[in-house]
Short mmCIF file of C-alpha atoms and ligand atoms in Angstrom, two decimals:
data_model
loop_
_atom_site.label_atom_id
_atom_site.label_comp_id
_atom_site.label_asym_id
_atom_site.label_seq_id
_atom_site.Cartn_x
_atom_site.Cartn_y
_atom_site.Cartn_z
CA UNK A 138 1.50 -17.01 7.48
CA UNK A 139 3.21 -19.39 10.40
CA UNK A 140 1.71 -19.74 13.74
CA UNK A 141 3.48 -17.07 14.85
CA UNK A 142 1.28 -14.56 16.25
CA UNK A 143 3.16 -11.39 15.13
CA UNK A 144 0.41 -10.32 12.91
CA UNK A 145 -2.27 -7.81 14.82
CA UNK A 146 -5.80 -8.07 13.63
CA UNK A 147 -5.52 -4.43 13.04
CA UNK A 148 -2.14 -4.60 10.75
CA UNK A 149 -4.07 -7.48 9.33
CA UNK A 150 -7.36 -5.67 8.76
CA UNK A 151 -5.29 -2.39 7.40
CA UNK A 152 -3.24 -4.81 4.99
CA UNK A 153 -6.88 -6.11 4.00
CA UNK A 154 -8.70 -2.82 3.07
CA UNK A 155 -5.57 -1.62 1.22
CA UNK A 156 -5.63 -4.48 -0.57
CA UNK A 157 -9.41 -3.96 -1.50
CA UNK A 158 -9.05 -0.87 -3.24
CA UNK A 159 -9.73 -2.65 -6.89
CA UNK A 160 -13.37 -2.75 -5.91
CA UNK A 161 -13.88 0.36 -6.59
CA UNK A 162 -12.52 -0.21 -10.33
CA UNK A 163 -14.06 -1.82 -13.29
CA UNK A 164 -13.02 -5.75 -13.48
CA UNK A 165 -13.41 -7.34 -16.76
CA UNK A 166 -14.32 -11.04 -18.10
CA UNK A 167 -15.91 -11.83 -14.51
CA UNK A 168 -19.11 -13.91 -14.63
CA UNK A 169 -22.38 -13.23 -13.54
CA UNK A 170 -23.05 -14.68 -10.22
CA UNK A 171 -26.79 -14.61 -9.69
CA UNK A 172 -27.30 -16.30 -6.38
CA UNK A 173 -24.91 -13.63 -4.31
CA UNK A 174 -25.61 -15.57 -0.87
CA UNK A 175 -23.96 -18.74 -2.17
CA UNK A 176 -20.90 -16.49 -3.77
CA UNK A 177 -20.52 -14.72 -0.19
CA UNK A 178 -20.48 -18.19 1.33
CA UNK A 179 -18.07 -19.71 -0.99
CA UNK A 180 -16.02 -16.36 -0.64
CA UNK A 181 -15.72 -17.19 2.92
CA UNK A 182 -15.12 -20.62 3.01
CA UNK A 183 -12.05 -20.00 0.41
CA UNK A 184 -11.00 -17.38 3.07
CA UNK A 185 -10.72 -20.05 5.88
CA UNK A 186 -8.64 -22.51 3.80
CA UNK A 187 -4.83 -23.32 4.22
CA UNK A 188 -3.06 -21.28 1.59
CA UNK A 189 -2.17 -23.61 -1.31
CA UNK A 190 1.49 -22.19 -1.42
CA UNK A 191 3.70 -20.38 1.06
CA UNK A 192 5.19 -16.87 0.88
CA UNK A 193 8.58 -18.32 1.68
CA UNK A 194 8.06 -20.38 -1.89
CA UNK A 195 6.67 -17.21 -3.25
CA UNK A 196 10.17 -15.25 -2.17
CA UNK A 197 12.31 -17.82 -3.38
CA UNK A 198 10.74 -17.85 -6.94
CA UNK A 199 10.97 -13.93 -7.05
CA UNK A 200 14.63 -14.81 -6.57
CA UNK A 201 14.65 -17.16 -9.55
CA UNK A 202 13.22 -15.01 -11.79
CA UNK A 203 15.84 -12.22 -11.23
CA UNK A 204 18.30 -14.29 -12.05
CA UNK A 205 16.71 -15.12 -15.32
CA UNK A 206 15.58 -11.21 -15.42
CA UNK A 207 19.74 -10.55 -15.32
CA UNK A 208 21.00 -13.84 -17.96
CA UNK A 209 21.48 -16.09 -15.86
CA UNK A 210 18.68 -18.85 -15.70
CA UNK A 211 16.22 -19.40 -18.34
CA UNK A 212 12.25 -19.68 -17.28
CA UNK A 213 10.40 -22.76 -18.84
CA UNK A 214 6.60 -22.30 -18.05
CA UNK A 215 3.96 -24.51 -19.74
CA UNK A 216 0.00 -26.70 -19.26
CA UNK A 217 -2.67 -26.83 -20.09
CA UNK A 218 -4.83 -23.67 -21.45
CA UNK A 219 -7.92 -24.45 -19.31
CA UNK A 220 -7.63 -27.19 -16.65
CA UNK A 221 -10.82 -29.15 -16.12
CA UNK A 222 -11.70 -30.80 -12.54
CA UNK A 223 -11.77 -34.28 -15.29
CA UNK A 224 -8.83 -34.06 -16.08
CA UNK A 225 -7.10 -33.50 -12.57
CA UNK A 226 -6.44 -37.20 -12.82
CA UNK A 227 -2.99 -38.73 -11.02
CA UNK A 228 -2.09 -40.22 -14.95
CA UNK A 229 -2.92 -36.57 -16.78
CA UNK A 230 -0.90 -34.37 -14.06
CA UNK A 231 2.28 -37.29 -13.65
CA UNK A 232 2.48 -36.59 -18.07
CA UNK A 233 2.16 -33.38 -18.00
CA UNK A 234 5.16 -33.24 -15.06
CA UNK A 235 6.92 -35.45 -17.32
CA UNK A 236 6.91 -33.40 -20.31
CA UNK A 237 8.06 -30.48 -18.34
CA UNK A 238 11.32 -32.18 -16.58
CA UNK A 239 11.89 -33.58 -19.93
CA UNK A 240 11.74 -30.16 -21.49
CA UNK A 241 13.77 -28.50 -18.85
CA UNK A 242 16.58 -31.29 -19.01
CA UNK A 243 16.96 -30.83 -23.01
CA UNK A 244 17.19 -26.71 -22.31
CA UNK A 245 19.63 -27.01 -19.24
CA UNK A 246 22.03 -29.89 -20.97
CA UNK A 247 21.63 -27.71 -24.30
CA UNK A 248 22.35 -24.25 -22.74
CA UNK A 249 24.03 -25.18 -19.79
CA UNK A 250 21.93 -22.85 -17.95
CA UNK A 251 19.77 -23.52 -14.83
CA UNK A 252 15.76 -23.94 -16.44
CA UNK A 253 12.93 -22.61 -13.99
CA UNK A 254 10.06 -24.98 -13.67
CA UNK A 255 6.27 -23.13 -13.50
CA UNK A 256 3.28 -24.87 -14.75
CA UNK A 257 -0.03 -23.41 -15.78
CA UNK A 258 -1.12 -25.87 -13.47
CA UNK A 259 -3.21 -26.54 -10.17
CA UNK A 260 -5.22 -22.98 -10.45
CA UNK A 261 -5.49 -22.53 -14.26
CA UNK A 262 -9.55 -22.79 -14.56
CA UNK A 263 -10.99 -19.84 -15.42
CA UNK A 264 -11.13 -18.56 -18.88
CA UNK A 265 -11.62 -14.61 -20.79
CA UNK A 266 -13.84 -15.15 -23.39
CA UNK A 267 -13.94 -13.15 -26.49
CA UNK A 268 -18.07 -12.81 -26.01
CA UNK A 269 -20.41 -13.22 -22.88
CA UNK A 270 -22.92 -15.65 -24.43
CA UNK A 271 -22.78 -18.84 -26.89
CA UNK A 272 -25.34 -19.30 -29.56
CA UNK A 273 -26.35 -22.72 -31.03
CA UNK A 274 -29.26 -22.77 -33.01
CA UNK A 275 -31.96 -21.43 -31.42
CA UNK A 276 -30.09 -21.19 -28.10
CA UNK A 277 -28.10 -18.61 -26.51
CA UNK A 278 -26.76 -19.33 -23.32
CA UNK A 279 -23.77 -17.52 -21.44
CA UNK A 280 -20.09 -18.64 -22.35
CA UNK A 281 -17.47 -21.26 -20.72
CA UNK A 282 -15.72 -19.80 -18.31
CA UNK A 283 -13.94 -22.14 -17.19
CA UNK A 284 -14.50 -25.43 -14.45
CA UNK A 285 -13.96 -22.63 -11.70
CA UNK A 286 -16.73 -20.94 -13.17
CA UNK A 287 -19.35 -23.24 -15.00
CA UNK A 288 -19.73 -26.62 -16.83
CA UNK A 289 -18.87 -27.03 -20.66
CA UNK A 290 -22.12 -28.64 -21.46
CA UNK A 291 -24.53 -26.66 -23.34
CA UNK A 292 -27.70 -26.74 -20.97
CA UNK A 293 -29.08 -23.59 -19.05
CA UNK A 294 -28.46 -25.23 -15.73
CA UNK A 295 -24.37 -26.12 -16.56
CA UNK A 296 -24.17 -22.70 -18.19
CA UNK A 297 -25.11 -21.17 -14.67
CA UNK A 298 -22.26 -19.24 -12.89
CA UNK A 299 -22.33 -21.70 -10.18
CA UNK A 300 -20.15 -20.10 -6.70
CA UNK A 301 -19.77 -23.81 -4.94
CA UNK A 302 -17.27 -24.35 -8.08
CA UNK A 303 -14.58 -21.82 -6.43
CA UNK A 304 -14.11 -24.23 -3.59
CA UNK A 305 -14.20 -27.05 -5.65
CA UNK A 306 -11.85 -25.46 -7.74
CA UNK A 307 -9.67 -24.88 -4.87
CA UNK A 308 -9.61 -28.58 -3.22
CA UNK A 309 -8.96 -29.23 -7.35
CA UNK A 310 -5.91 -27.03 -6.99
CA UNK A 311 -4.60 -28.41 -3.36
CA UNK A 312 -4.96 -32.79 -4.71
CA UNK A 313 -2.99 -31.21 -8.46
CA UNK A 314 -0.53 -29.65 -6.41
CA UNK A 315 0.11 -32.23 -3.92
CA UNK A 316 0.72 -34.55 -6.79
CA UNK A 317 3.20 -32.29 -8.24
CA UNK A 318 4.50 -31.80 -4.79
CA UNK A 319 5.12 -35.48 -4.69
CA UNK A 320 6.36 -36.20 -7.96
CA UNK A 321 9.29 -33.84 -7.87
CA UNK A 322 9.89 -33.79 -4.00
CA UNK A 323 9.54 -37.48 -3.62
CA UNK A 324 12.41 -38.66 -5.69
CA UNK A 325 10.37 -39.06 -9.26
CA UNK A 326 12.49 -35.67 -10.38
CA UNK A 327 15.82 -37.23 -9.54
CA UNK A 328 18.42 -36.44 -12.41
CA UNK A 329 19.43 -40.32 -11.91
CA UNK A 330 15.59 -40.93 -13.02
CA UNK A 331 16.48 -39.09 -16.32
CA UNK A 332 15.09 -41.87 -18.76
CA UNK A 333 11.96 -42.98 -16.57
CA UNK A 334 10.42 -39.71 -17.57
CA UNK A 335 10.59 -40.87 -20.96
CA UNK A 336 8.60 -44.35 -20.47
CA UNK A 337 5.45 -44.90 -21.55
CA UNK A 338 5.20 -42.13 -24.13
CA UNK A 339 4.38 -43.54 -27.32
CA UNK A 340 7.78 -43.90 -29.47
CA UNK A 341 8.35 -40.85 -31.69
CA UNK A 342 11.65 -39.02 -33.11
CA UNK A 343 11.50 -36.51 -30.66
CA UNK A 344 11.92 -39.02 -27.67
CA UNK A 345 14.08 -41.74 -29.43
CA UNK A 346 15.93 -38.05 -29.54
CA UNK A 347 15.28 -37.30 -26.24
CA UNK A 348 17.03 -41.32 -25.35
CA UNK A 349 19.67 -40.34 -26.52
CA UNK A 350 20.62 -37.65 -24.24
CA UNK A 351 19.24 -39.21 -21.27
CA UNK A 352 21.92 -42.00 -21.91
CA UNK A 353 24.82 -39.05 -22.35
CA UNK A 354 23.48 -37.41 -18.45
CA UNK A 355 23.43 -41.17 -17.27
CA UNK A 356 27.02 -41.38 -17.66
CA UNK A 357 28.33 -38.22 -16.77
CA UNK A 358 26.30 -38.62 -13.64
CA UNK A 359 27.59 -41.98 -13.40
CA UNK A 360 30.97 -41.00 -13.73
CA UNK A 361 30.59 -38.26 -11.10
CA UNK A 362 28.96 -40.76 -8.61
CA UNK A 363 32.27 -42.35 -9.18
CA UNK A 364 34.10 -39.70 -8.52
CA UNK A 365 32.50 -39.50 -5.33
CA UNK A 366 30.24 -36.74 -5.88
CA UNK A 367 27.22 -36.21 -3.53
CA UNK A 368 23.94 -36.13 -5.37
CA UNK A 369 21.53 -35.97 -2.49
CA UNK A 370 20.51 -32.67 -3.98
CA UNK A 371 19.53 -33.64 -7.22
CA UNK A 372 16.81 -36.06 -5.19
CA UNK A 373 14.58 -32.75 -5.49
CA UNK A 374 13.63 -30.23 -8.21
CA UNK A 375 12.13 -27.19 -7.75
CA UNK A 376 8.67 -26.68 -9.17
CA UNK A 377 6.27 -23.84 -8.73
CA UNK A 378 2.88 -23.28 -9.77
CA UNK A 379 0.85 -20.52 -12.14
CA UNK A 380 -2.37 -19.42 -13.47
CA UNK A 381 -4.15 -16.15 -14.50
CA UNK A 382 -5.33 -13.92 -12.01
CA UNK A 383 -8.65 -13.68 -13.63
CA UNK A 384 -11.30 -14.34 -11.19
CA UNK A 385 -11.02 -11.93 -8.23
CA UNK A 386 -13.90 -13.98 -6.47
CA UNK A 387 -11.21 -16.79 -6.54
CA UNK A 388 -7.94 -14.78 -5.85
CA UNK A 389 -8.88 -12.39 -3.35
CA UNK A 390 -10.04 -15.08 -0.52
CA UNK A 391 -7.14 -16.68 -1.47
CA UNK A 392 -4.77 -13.98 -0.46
CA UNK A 393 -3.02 -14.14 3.02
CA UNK A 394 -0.95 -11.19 4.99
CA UNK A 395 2.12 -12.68 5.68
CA UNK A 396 3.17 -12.43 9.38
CA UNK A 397 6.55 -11.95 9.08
CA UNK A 398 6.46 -8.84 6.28
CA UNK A 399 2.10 -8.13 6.87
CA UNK A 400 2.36 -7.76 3.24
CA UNK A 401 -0.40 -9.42 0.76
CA UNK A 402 0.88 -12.82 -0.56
CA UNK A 403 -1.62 -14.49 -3.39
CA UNK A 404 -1.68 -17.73 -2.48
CA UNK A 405 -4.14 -19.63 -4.97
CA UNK A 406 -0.40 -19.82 -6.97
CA UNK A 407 3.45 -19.35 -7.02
CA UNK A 408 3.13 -16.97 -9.62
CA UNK A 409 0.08 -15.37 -11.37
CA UNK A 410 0.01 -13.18 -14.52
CA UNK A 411 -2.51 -10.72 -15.71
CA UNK A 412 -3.63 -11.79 -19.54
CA UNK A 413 -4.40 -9.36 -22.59
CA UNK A 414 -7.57 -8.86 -22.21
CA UNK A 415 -7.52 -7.41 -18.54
CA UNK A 416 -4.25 -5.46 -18.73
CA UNK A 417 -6.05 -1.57 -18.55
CA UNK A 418 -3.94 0.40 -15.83
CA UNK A 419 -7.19 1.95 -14.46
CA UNK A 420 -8.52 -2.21 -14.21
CA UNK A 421 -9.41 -4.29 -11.08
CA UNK A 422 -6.77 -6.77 -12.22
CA UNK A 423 -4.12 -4.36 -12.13
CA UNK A 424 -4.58 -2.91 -8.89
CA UNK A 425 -5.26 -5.99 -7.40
CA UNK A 426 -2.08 -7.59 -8.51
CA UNK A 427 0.12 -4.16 -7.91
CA UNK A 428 -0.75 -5.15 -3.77
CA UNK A 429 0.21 -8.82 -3.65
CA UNK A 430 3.70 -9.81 -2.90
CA UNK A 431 4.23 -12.59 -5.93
CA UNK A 432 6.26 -12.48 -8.97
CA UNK A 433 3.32 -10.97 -11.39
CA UNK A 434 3.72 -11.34 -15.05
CA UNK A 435 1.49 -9.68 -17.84
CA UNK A 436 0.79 -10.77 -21.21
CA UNK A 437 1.46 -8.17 -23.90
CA UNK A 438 -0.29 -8.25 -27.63
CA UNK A 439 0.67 -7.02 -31.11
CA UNK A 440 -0.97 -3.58 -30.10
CA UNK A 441 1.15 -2.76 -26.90
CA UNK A 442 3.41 -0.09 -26.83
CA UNK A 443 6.53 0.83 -25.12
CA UNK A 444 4.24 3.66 -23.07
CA UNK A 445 1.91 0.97 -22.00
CA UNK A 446 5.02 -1.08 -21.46
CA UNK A 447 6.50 1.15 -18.93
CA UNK A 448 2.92 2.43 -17.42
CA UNK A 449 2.64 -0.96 -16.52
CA UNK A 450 6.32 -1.44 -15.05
CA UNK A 451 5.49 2.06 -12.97
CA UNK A 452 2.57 0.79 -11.77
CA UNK A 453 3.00 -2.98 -10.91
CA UNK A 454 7.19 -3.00 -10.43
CA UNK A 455 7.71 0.96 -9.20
CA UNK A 456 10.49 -0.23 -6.97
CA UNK A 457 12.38 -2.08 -10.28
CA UNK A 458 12.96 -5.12 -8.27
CA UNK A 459 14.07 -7.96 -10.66
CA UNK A 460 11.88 -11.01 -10.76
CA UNK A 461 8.73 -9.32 -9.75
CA UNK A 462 7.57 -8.28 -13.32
CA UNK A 463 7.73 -10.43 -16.57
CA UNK A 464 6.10 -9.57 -19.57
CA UNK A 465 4.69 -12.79 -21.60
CA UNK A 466 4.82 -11.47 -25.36
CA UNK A 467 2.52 -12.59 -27.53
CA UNK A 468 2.47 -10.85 -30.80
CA UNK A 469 1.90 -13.61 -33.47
CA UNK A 470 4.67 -14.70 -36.27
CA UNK A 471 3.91 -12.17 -38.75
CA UNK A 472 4.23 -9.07 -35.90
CA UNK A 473 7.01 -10.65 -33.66
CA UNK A 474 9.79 -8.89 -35.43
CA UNK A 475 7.85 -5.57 -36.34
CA UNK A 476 6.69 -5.05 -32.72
CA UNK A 477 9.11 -6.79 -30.50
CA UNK A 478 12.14 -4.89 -30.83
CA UNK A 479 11.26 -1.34 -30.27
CA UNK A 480 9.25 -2.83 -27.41
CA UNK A 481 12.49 -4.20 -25.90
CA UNK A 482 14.57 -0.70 -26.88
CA UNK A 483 11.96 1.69 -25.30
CA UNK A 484 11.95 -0.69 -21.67
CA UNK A 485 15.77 -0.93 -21.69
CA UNK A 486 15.89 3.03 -22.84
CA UNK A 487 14.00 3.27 -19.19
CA UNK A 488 16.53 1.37 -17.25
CA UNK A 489 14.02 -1.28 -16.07
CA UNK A 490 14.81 -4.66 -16.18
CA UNK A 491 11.77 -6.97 -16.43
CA UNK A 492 12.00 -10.52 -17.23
CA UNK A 493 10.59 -11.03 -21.00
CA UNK A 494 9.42 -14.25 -22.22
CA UNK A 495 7.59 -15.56 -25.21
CA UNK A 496 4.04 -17.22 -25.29
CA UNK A 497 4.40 -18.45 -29.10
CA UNK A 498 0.79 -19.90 -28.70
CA UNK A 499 -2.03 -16.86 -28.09
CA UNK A 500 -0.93 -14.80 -31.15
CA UNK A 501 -1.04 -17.55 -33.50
CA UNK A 502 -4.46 -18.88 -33.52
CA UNK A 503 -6.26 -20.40 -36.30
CA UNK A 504 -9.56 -21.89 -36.81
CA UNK A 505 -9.35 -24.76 -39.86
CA UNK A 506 -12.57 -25.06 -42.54
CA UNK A 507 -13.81 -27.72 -40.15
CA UNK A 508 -14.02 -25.54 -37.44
CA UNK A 509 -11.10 -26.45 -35.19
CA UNK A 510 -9.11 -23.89 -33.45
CA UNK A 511 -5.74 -24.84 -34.01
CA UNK A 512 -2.01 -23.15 -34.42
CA UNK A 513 0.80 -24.63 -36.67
CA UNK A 514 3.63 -26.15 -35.12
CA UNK A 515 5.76 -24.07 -38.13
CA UNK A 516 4.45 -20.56 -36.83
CA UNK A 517 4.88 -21.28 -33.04
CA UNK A 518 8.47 -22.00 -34.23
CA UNK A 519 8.56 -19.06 -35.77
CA UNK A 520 7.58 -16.80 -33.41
CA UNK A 521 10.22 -18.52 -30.99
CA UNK A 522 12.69 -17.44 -33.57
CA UNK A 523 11.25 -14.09 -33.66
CA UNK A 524 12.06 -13.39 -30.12
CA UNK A 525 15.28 -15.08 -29.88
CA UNK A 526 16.43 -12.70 -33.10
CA UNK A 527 14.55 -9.27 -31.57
CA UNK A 528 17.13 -9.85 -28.38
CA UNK A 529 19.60 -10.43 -30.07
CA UNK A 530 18.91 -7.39 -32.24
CA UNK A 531 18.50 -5.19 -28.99
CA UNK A 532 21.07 -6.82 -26.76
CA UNK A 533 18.15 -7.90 -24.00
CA UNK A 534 17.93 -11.41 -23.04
CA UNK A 535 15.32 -14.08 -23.76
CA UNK A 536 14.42 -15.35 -20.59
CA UNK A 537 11.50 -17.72 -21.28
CA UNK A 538 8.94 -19.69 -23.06
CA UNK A 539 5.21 -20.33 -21.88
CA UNK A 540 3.58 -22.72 -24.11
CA UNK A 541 0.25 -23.97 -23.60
CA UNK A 542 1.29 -28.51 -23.38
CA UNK A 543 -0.03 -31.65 -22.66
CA UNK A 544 1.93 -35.04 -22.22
CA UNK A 545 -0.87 -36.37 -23.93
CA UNK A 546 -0.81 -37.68 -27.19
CA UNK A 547 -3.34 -35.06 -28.89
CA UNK A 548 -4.02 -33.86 -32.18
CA UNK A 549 -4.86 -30.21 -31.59
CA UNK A 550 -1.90 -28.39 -33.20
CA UNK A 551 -0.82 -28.86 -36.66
CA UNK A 552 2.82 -30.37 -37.98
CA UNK A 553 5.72 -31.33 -36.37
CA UNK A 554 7.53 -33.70 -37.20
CA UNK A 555 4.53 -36.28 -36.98
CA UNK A 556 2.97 -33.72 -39.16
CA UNK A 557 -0.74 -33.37 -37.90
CA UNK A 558 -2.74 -32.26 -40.85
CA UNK A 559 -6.44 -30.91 -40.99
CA UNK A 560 -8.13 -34.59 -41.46
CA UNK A 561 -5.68 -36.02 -38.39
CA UNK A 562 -6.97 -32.96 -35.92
CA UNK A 563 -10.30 -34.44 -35.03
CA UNK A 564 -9.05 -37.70 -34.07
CA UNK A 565 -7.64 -36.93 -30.72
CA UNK A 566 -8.69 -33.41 -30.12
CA UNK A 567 -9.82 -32.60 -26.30
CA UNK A 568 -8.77 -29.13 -25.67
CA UNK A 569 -11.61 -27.22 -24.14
CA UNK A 570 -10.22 -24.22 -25.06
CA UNK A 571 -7.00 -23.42 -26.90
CA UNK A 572 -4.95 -26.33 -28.56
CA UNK A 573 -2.12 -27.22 -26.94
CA UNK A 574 0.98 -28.91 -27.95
CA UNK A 575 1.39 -32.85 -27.26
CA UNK A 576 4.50 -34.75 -25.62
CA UNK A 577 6.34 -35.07 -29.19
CA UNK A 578 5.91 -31.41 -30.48
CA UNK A 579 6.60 -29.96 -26.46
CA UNK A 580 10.04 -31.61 -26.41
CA UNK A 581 10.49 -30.99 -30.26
CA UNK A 582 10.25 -27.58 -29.74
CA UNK A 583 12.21 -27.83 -26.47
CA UNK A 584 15.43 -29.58 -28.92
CA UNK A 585 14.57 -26.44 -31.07
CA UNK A 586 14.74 -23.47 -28.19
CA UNK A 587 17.70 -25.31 -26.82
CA UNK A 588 19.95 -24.43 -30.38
CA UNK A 589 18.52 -20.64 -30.37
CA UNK A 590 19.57 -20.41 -26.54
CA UNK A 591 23.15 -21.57 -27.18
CA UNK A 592 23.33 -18.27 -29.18
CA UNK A 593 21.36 -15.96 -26.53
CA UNK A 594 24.40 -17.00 -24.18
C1 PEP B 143 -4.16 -17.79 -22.10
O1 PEP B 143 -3.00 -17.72 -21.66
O2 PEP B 143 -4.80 -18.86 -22.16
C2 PEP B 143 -4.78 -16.55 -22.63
C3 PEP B 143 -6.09 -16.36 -22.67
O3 PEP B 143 -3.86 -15.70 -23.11
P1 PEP B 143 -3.93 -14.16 -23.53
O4 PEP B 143 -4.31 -13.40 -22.30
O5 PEP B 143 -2.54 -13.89 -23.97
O6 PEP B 143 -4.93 -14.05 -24.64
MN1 MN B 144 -5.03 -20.25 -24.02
#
């Protein structure tokens, strides 16, 4: 992946068809591509791209996520559900940033443990849908999959699988992440900056909260600067990238042999997961991701069990190397504390050690008489409590949220402490997809997972 010209063409070429031996499996949720010139030429363009991020990035996140794997970090990954090239806009992407160093400061000051920063950002357009096709009226047309994929608007020609939309997805992905590069390279991330992040949010309990503590790290970092302490470092913060491997069109041009190991690196994204609906062992997603280099995660439902658990750990982490696998729960409020548990017992039974974080959102889905799709703030909370009490009941240790946020000032989830209700949802409601939490109810819930980690330490 430098200029150095270790790499042979034939290592690289051997890497290569390795790495291609998901074709020969069945890969779910992938659209229909009808003009297959066009997806060939997009396929190849992608392929002669930079890489968006760098295996050395890649390695050093691995590293990260072992320590949180072993107790001693905690991961905080969060976005949007389905990015939209729209909303890739420098004021959407800055908030969103915002909300998550805002997040990670109330977690590290609360558990006085260092937070790992992912977003489900710059890569996070394409979307599993629960059917192939849309019907309205007399209509039916195939589903949103996503910007990467097609447009939202329901016409035949927007509805079209259209292959020029993988590289525009991509240059989407490179101008996101060279704004996020920016904004926590450049000196916007800086500790000292601690109540900036905080401006221009509308006023709400959960920031005049939030002001609070900001003024406590002002002065201790004050007082330190005093002291004579050298803060150069806290100029930077480290901030990776995520999405859902679900488009192998997208991914696999993406991926680059790295000249220094000739192993696979994905490079659409820091770290990529595998979601429910494509988890199969004998899937294209699996085997694809079991080759590439990157932390992987997977996302497992109410229905998994601890075989599947450690099927998957055999087959995507056979080596048992902490920080390559984490498994994203999401088993809904009511299950949480049925399934979890014996979940957790049967993987540490096994001796693996897999880094286990909750996605409070997926399982807890609801769709409101007025047709919203919405989730309570109340049962996202309670799931979050359901995990944080099945480790605890299994001595295993909590070592992440992934919530699906904006730092905008929606109305797609209901309560908090703003409390959203039914007739408030459809005023500011612009999800796509799934709702997502706004700025107030992502650092509420960040105050919230803060208290629970105190006791997970
Ligand atoms: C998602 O993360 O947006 C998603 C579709 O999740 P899951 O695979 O858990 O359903
Ligand atoms: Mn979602």
């Amino acid at each position: 992946m430098t200029s150095e010209p270790i790499l042979s063409q034939a290592t690289e070429d051997r890497a290569f068809a390795d790495l291609d031996s998901y074709q020969a499996l069945a890969a779910k949720q992938q659209p229909t591509w009808l003009d297959t010139e066009a997806l060939a030429s997009a396929k190849s363009e992608l392929a002669s791209q930079p890489p968006l991020v760098f295996a050395g990035e890649v390695d050093q996140l691995r590293e990260r996520l072992a320590q949180a794997a072993r107790g001693e970090a905690f991961l905080l990954q969060g976005g949007d559900c389905a990015e939209t090239f729209a909303g890739a806009t420098a004021d959407q992407i800055r908030d969103r940033v915002k909300t998550l160093l805002q997040m990670a400061v109330v977690l590290t000051y609360g558990a006085s443990m260092p937070v790992i920063k992912v977003g489900r950002m710059a890569g996070q357009f394409a979307k599993p849908r629960s059917s192939d096709t849309e019907t309205r009226g007399e209509l039916t047309l195939p589903a949103y999959r996503g910007d990467v994929v097609n447009g939202y608007d329901f016409t035949p020609e927007s509805r079209t699988a259209d292959p020029q939309r993988l590289v525009r997805g991509y240059h989407m992905a490179a101008s996101t992440l060279n704004l996020v590069r920016a904004f926590t390279q450049g000196g916007f991330a800086d500790l000292r900056q601690v109540h900036e992040w905080n401006k221009g949010f509308v006023s709400n309990p959960a920031n005049r909260r939030y002001e609070s503590l900001a003024a406590e790290i002002d002065r201790a970092v004050r007082f330190m600067i005093a002291c004579g302490a050298d803060f150069s470092e806290l100029r930077r913060t480290e901030f990776f990238v995520s999405h859902e491997a679900l488009l192998l069109d997208y991914e696999r041009p993406l991926t680059r042999i790295d000249s220094r190991t000739s192993l696979p690196y994905g490079t659409s994204g820091h770290f990529l997961w595998i979601g429910e609906r494509t988890r199969e062992l004998d899937g294209a997603h699996v085997e694809f991701l079991s080759k590439l280099r990157n932390p992987i995660g997977v996302k497992l439902g109410p229905t998994s069990t601890v075989d599947d658990a450690l099927r998957l750990i055999d087959k995507l982490d056979p080596e048992r190397e902490p920080g390559r696998l984490t498994f994203i729960t999401r088993m809904g409020a009511g299950k949480i504390r049925d399934v979890l548990p014996g979940l957790l017992q049967g993987v540490k039974d096994s001796g693996a050690l897999p880094l286990w974080v909750t996605d409070p959102m997926h399982g807890n889905g609801i769709t409101t008489p007025t047709g919203y799709k919405t989730r309570r703030f109340d049962d996202v909370m309670d799931e979050l409590k359901g995990f944080f009490e099945s480790h605890r009941e299994v001595g295993t240790f909590p070592g992440g949220i992934h919530i699906e946020l904006t730092g905008d000032d929606v109305t797609e989830c209901l309560g908090g402490s703003e409390n959203i209700d039914e007739a408030t949802l459809g005023t500011k409601y612009e999800s796509l997809c799934d709702p997502r939490l706004n700025h107030m109810q992502s650092l509420e819930l960040a105050f919230q997972v803060a208290e629970e980690l105190k006791l997970a330490r």
